[in-house]
CSV table of C-alpha atoms in Angstrom, one decimal:
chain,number,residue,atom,x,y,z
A,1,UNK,CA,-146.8,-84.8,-4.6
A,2,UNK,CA,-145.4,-87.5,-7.1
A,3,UNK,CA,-145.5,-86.6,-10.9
A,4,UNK,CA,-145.7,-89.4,-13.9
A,5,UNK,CA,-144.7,-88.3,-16.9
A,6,UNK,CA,-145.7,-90.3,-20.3
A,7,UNK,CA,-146.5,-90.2,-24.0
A,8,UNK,CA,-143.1,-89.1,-25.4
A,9,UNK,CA,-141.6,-91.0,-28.6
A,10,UNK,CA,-139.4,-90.8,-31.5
A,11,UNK,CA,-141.7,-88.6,-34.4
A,12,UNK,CA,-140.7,-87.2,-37.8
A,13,UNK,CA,-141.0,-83.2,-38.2
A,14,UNK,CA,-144.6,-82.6,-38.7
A,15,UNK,CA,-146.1,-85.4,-36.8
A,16,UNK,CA,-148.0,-84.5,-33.5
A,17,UNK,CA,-147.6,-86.3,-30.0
A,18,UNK,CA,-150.0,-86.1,-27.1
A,19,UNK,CA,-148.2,-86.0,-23.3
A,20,UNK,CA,-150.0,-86.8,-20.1
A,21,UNK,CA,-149.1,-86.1,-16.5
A,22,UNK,CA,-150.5,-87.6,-13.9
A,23,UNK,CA,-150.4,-86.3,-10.1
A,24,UNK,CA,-151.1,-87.7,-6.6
A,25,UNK,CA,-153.6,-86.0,-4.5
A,26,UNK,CA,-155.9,-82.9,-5.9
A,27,UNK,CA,-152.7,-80.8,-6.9
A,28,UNK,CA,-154.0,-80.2,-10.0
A,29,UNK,CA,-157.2,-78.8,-8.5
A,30,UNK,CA,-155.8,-76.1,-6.3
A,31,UNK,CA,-152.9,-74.6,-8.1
A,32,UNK,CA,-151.4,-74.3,-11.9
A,33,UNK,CA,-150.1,-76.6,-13.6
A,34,UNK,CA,-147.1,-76.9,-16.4
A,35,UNK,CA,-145.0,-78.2,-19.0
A,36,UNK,CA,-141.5,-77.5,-19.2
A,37,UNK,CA,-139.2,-79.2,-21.0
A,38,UNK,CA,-135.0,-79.4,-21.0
A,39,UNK,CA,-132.9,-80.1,-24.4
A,40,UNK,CA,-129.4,-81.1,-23.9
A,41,UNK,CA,-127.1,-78.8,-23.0
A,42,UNK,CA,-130.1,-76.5,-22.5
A,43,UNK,CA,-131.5,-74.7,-19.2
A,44,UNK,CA,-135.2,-76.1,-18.6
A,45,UNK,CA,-137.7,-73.4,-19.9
A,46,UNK,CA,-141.5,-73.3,-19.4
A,47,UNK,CA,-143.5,-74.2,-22.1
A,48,UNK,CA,-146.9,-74.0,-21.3
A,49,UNK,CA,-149.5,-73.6,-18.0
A,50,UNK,CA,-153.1,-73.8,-17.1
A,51,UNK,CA,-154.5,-72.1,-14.1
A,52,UNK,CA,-157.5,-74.1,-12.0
A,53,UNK,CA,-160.1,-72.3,-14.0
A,54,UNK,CA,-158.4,-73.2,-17.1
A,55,UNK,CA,-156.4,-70.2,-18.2
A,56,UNK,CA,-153.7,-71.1,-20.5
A,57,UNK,CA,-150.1,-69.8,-21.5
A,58,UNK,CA,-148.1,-71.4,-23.9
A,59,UNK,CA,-144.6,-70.5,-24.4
A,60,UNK,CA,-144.1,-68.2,-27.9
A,61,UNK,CA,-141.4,-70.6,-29.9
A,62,UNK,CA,-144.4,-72.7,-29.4
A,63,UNK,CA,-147.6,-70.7,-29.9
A,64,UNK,CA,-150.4,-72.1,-32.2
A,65,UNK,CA,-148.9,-75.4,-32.4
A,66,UNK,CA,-148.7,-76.9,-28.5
A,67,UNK,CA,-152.1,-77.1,-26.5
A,68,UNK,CA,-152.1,-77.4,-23.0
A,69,UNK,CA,-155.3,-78.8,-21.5
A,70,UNK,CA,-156.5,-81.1,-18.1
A,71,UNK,CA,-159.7,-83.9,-17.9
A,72,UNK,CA,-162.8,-82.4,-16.1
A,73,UNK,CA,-161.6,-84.8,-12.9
A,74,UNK,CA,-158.4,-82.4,-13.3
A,75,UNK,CA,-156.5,-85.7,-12.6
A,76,UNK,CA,-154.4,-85.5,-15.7
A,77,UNK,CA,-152.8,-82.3,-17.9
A,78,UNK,CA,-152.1,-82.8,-21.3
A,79,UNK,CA,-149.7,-81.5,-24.0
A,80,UNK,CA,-150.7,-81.5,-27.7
A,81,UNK,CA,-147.9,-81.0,-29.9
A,82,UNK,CA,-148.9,-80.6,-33.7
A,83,UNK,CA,-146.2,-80.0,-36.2
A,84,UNK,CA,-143.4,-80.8,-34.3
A,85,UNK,CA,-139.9,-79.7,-35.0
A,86,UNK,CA,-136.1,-81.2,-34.6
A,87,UNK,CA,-135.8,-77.8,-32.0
A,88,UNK,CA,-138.8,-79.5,-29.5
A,89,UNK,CA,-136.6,-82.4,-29.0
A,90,UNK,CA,-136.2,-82.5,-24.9
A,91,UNK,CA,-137.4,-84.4,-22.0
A,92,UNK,CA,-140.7,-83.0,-20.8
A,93,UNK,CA,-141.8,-82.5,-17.4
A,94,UNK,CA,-144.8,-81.4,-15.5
A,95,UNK,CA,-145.4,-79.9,-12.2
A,96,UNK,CA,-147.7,-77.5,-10.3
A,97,UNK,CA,-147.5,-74.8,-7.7
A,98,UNK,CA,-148.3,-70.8,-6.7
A,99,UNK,CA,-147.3,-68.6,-10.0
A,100,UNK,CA,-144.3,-67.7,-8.1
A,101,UNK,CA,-142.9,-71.4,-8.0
A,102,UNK,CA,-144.2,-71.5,-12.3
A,103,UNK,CA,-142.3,-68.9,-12.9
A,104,UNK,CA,-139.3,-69.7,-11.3
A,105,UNK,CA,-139.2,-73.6,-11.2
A,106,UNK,CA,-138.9,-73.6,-7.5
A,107,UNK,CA,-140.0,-76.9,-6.9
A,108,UNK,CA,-139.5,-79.8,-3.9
A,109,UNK,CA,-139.3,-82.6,-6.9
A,110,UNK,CA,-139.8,-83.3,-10.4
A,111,UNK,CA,-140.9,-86.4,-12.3
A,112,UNK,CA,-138.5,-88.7,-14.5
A,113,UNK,CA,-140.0,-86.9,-17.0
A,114,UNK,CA,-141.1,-88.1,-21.1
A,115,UNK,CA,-138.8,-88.0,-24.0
A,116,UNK,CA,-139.3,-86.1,-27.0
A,117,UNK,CA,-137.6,-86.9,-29.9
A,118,UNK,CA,-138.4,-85.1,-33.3
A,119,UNK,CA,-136.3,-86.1,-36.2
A,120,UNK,CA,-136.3,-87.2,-39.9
């Protein structure tokens, strides 16, 4: 399974930024999908999933301002970030796999990735 990452920029805080990921096949049909994202110098972290029925878990140091949602072909899973902050600057990536591989990032490959740059 191949992962495109895109959407990323350059914002100001505040501002708000919508990533998509994009997947071969029906991966995003049978198992949950997620955001994670790695700042320099930083250990990639999870930041938000959504389970093929649509349950969602976003990451606390992101809570009630990231939204993590897929299109009803469940082709593509989107990140919303409203209000962003200089502390969300990192490359994003997506993937997908059992809860077990979610939680512990056990993947065979990631994407390139989207850049996220938040500063004023």
């Amino acid at each position: 399974v191949q992962f495109v990452e895109s959407g990323g920029g350059l914002v100001q805080p505040g501002e708000s930024l919508r990533l998509s990921c994009t997947a071969s096949g029906t991966i995003f049909s049978i198992a949950i999908a997620a955001w994670y994202r790695q700042a320099p110098g930083k250990q990639r972290e999870l930041v938000a999933s959504i389970s093929r029925l649509g349950s969602t878990n976003v990451a606390d140091s992101v809570k009630g301002r990231f939204t993590i949602s897929r299109d009803s072909a469940r082709k593509t899973v989107f990140l919303k970030m409203n209000n962003l902050k200089p502390e969300d600057t990192a490359i994003y990536y997506c993937n997908a796999g059992t809860p077990e591989a979610i939680r512990s990032m056990d993947f065979e490959a990631w994407g390139q990735g989207t850049q996220v740059t938040v500063q004023g």
